[in-house]
XYZ file of C-alpha atoms in Angstrom:
202
model
C 2.936 51.808 -18.882
C 0.633 51.311 -16.310
C -1.674 49.323 -18.788
C 0.990 47.258 -19.684
C 2.073 46.466 -16.235
C -1.634 45.431 -15.445
C -1.711 43.331 -18.412
C 1.393 41.425 -17.604
C 0.148 40.884 -13.920
C -3.045 39.501 -15.173
C -1.477 37.287 -17.428
C 0.877 35.915 -14.617
C -2.061 35.578 -12.295
C -3.716 33.580 -15.313
C -0.896 31.240 -15.872
C -0.581 30.669 -11.915
C -4.218 29.817 -11.712
C -3.912 27.346 -14.780
C -0.833 25.647 -13.149
C -2.809 25.354 -9.938
C -5.948 23.911 -11.643
C -3.705 21.562 -13.482
C -1.889 20.326 -10.637
C -4.924 19.745 -8.547
C -6.409 17.580 -11.553
C -3.122 15.644 -11.801
C -3.296 14.810 -8.098
C -0.465 17.274 -7.091
C -1.225 18.992 -3.665
C 0.757 21.723 -2.375
C 0.391 22.308 1.448
C -0.804 25.420 2.607
C 1.219 25.060 5.967
C 4.510 22.842 5.482
C 5.101 20.793 8.601
C 8.453 19.101 9.907
C 9.117 15.641 9.641
C 9.487 14.055 13.530
C 12.288 12.055 15.036
C 13.104 8.962 13.516
C 16.067 6.597 13.206
C 16.307 4.053 10.137
C 19.054 2.399 8.131
C 19.650 2.925 4.518
C 20.459 0.089 1.967
C 24.362 0.737 2.622
C 23.822 0.217 6.332
C 24.310 3.616 7.412
C 22.033 5.386 9.905
C 19.335 7.734 8.441
C 17.511 10.047 10.681
C 15.308 13.209 10.181
C 18.505 15.307 9.985
C 19.386 13.463 6.518
C 16.324 14.902 5.159
C 17.747 18.415 5.243
C 19.941 20.320 2.585
C 18.257 18.726 -0.365
C 14.972 18.255 -2.016
C 13.555 14.613 -1.478
C 10.588 12.652 -2.533
C 9.568 9.756 -0.259
C 7.479 6.763 -1.343
C 6.365 4.195 1.159
C 6.503 0.580 -0.303
C 7.920 -2.910 -0.271
C 10.186 -5.086 -2.629
C 7.701 -7.758 -3.125
C 4.908 -5.333 -4.363
C 3.817 -6.773 -7.849
C 2.629 -3.454 -9.379
C 2.144 -0.106 -7.492
C 5.892 0.290 -6.386
C 7.620 -0.817 -9.507
C 5.403 1.413 -11.481
C 5.881 4.266 -9.288
C 9.638 3.999 -8.878
C 9.960 3.972 -12.826
C 7.483 6.918 -13.223
C 9.441 8.820 -10.733
C 12.621 8.227 -12.668
C 11.043 9.539 -15.739
C 9.949 12.578 -13.526
C 13.469 13.435 -12.591
C 14.672 12.927 -16.103
C 12.440 15.638 -17.327
C 13.283 17.891 -14.541
C 16.894 17.406 -15.514
C 15.965 19.806 -18.572
C 14.384 22.423 -16.139
C 16.637 22.593 -13.167
C 20.494 22.113 -12.022
C 21.344 18.649 -10.882
C 21.476 19.626 -7.398
C 18.193 20.987 -7.250
C 16.538 17.786 -8.511
C 14.761 15.853 -5.783
C 16.268 12.461 -4.740
C 14.144 9.422 -4.360
C 13.877 7.710 -1.104
C 12.050 4.341 -0.845
C 10.856 3.721 2.636
C 10.717 -0.142 2.621
C 8.026 -1.088 5.279
C 8.502 -4.880 5.008
C 12.058 -5.198 6.524
C 12.145 -8.800 7.043
C 11.766 -9.359 3.202
C 13.032 -5.905 2.048
C 16.271 -5.395 3.855
C 18.314 -8.325 2.254
C 17.356 -7.342 -1.290
C 16.720 -3.354 -0.934
C 19.918 -2.331 -2.690
C 19.638 -4.676 -5.498
C 15.946 -4.069 -6.083
C 16.407 -0.269 -6.319
C 19.461 -0.559 -8.709
C 17.049 -2.030 -11.523
C 15.436 1.548 -11.241
C 18.264 3.855 -10.733
C 21.641 3.538 -8.989
C 20.906 6.870 -7.196
C 17.643 5.569 -5.361
C 18.209 5.429 -1.532
C 16.174 2.626 0.445
C 15.746 3.042 3.989
C 14.082 0.803 6.538
C 14.156 -0.623 9.943
C 12.050 -1.683 13.033
C 8.522 -1.278 12.691
C 8.539 1.123 15.624
C 10.748 3.435 13.902
C 9.021 2.784 10.616
C 5.975 3.898 12.242
C 7.309 7.137 13.374
C 8.255 8.166 9.955
C 5.160 6.824 8.200
C 3.033 8.844 10.965
C 4.992 12.116 10.113
C 4.065 11.482 6.481
C 0.505 11.131 7.338
C 0.851 7.857 5.258
C -0.248 4.239 6.279
C 1.031 0.658 5.796
C 0.023 -2.776 7.253
C 1.381 -6.374 6.956
C -1.786 -8.373 5.654
C -0.588 -11.840 7.323
C -3.312 -14.298 7.433
C -1.226 -16.083 10.258
C 1.927 -15.435 12.055
C 3.535 -17.953 9.844
C 2.429 -16.680 6.713
C 5.491 -15.758 4.238
C 3.548 -14.867 0.954
C 1.584 -12.021 2.664
C 0.838 -8.778 1.115
C 1.463 -5.177 2.505
C -1.279 -2.574 2.148
C 0.427 0.981 1.828
C -0.534 4.435 0.870
C 0.567 5.196 -2.583
C 1.279 8.752 -2.594
C 4.906 10.453 -2.621
C 5.566 13.048 -0.111
C 7.606 16.074 -1.373
C 10.152 17.183 1.348
C 12.119 20.537 1.009
C 15.845 21.286 2.391
C 14.578 22.452 5.576
C 13.133 18.848 6.298
C 9.438 20.216 5.812
C 6.870 18.192 4.020
C 5.397 20.630 1.487
C 3.430 18.879 -0.975
C 2.108 15.389 -1.977
C 1.934 13.687 -5.387
C -0.445 10.747 -6.252
C -0.464 8.609 -9.110
C -1.047 8.211 -12.039
C 2.354 10.320 -12.421
C 2.252 12.109 -15.905
C 6.158 12.594 -16.105
C 5.986 15.791 -17.968
C 3.160 17.567 -15.975
C 4.546 16.362 -12.694
C 8.263 17.482 -13.638
C 6.563 20.876 -14.511
C 4.931 20.942 -10.985
C 7.729 20.188 -9.020
C 9.884 22.693 -10.847
C 7.523 25.542 -9.949
C 7.339 24.246 -6.413
C 11.134 24.157 -6.135
C 11.324 27.525 -7.720
C 8.953 28.646 -5.122
C 6.073 29.672 -7.335
C 2.974 30.132 -5.295
C -0.050 28.014 -6.031
C -2.223 29.694 -3.493
C -5.361 31.807 -4.361
C-alpha cells in the first residue's frame, strides 16, 4: 500500500512539474505572491461606475488596449474568447473568468467601446475613464501605455501598450499573467488548474 501511495504521489508531482513547465513555455506566469489591485474609479461601456470593488467575487482577465488597434487587440480579444469557450468544457459557467478590456485611449474609445466589444462577445466589458484613473489601474497591473502623438493635434496616433493579460481572483488580487500568443487549449488548461488552485510552485 505504501508503495502504491508513493507511486501515486510521484506521478502527481510529475504531472504538476510538466504542467508548470508547459505554462512557462506558453508565457503563463503564476505569481508566487498575489497582490491586491489599488484604488481607481473608471466607467464601464454601459455608463456605470467601475472601481476596485467590482473586481471582486468573480475571476477576471484584464487586457490593456484601444479600439483603433489594428492587430494585437483584436487578435487577443478573439483568442481570449476561444480560451473561454474551451474552459466551458472544464468548469462551471460561474467559474469562467470574464473579459475586461481596459481602453486607454478614451477620446476615441469611449464613443465606440460597447459596439466594438460586441463584435467579439456580448459579455465582454469595456472600462475607461480619465488618464489619471487609467494610470492608477495600469500601475496596479504593472502594465504600460502611451499615446504616441506626433503633435497635440495628431488624430491618427498609435497607442503603445503592454500585451499581457492580468488574471485576477475573486478577492481582487492579481495572481497570474499570460502573454501572447495564446494557444486556446493550453491556456484554458492552465487557467482551469489555476482556478482549481492547483499549485505550480516547486
